[in-house]
Short mmCIF file of C-alpha atoms in Angstrom, two decimals:
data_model
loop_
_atom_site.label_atom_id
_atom_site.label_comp_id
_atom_site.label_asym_id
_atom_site.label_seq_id
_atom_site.Cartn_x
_atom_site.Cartn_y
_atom_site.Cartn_z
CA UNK A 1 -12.75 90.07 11.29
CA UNK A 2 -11.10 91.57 8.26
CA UNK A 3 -7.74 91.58 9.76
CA UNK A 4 -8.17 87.78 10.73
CA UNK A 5 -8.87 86.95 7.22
CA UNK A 6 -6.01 88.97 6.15
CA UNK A 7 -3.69 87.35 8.36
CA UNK A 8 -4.83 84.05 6.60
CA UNK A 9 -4.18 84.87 3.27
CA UNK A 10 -0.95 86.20 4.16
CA UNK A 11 -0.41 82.63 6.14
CA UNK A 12 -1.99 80.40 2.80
CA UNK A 13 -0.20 83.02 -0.06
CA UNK A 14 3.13 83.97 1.36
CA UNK A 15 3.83 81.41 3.52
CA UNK A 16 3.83 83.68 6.57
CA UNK A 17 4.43 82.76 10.34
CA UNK A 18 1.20 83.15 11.85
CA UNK A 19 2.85 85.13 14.47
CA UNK A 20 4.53 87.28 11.63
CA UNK A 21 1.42 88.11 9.87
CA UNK A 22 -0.19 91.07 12.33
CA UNK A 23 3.69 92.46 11.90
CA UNK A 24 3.35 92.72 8.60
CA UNK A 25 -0.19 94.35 8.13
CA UNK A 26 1.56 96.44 10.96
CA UNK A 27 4.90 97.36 8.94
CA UNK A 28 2.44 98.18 5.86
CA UNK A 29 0.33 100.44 7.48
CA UNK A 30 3.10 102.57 9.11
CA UNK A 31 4.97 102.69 5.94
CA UNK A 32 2.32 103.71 3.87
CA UNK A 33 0.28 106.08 6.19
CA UNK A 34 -2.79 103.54 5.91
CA UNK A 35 -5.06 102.43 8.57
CA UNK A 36 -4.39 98.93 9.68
CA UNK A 37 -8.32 97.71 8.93
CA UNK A 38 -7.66 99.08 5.42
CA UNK A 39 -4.56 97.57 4.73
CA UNK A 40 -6.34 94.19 5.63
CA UNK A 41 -9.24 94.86 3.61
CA UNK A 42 -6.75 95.49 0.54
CA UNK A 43 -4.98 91.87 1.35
CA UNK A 44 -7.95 90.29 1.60
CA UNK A 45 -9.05 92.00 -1.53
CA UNK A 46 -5.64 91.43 -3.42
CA UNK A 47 -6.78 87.51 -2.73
CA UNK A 48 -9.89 87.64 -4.87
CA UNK A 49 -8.09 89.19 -7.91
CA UNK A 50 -8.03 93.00 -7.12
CA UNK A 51 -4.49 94.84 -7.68
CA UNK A 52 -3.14 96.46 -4.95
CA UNK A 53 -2.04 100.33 -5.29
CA UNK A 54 1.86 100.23 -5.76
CA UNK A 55 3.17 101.55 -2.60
CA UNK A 56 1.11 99.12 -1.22
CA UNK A 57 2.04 95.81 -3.22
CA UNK A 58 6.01 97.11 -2.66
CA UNK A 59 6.18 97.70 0.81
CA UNK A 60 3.66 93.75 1.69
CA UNK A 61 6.95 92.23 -0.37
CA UNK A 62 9.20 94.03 1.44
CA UNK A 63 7.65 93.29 4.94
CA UNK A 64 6.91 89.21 3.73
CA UNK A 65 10.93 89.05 3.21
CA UNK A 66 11.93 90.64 6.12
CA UNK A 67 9.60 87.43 8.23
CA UNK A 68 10.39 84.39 8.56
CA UNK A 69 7.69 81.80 6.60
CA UNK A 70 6.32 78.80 8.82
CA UNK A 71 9.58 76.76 8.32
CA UNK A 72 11.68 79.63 9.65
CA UNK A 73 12.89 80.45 6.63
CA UNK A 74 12.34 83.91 5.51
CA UNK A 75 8.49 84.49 3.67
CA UNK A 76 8.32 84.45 0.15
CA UNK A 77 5.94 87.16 -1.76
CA UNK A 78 4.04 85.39 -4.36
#
């Protein structure tokens, strides 16, 4: 559930390909040596006005501009 919700804020904040989204929880967790479910729970989190850790925040921008956004062009970290 957490990682569905996650996947929508990434869709509604960083204009995300729905198909990108699981990629990017995906690239965040390897890079940062976090479980998947807890990287979600931080997103989701990060949407109701919590601060994510730094590695964390760096490597979601990094991941959103490496996807394309829902108009194919490439996802904008906001």
């Amino acid at each position: 559930m957490t990682v569905d919700q996650a996947l929508g804020v990434l869709i509604a904040l960083h204009r995300t390909a729905p198909a990108a989204g699981f990629e990017v929880l995906r690239e965040v967790s390897q890079h940062t040596s976090i479980k998947l479910h807890a990287v979600a729970e931080m997103v989701v989190d990060r949407a109701l006005g919590q601060s994510l850790p730094e590695p964390v925040e760096r490597e979601l921008c990094q991941a959103v501009q490496r996807r394309p956004g829902q108009d194919g062009a490439p996802g904008r970290p906001r």
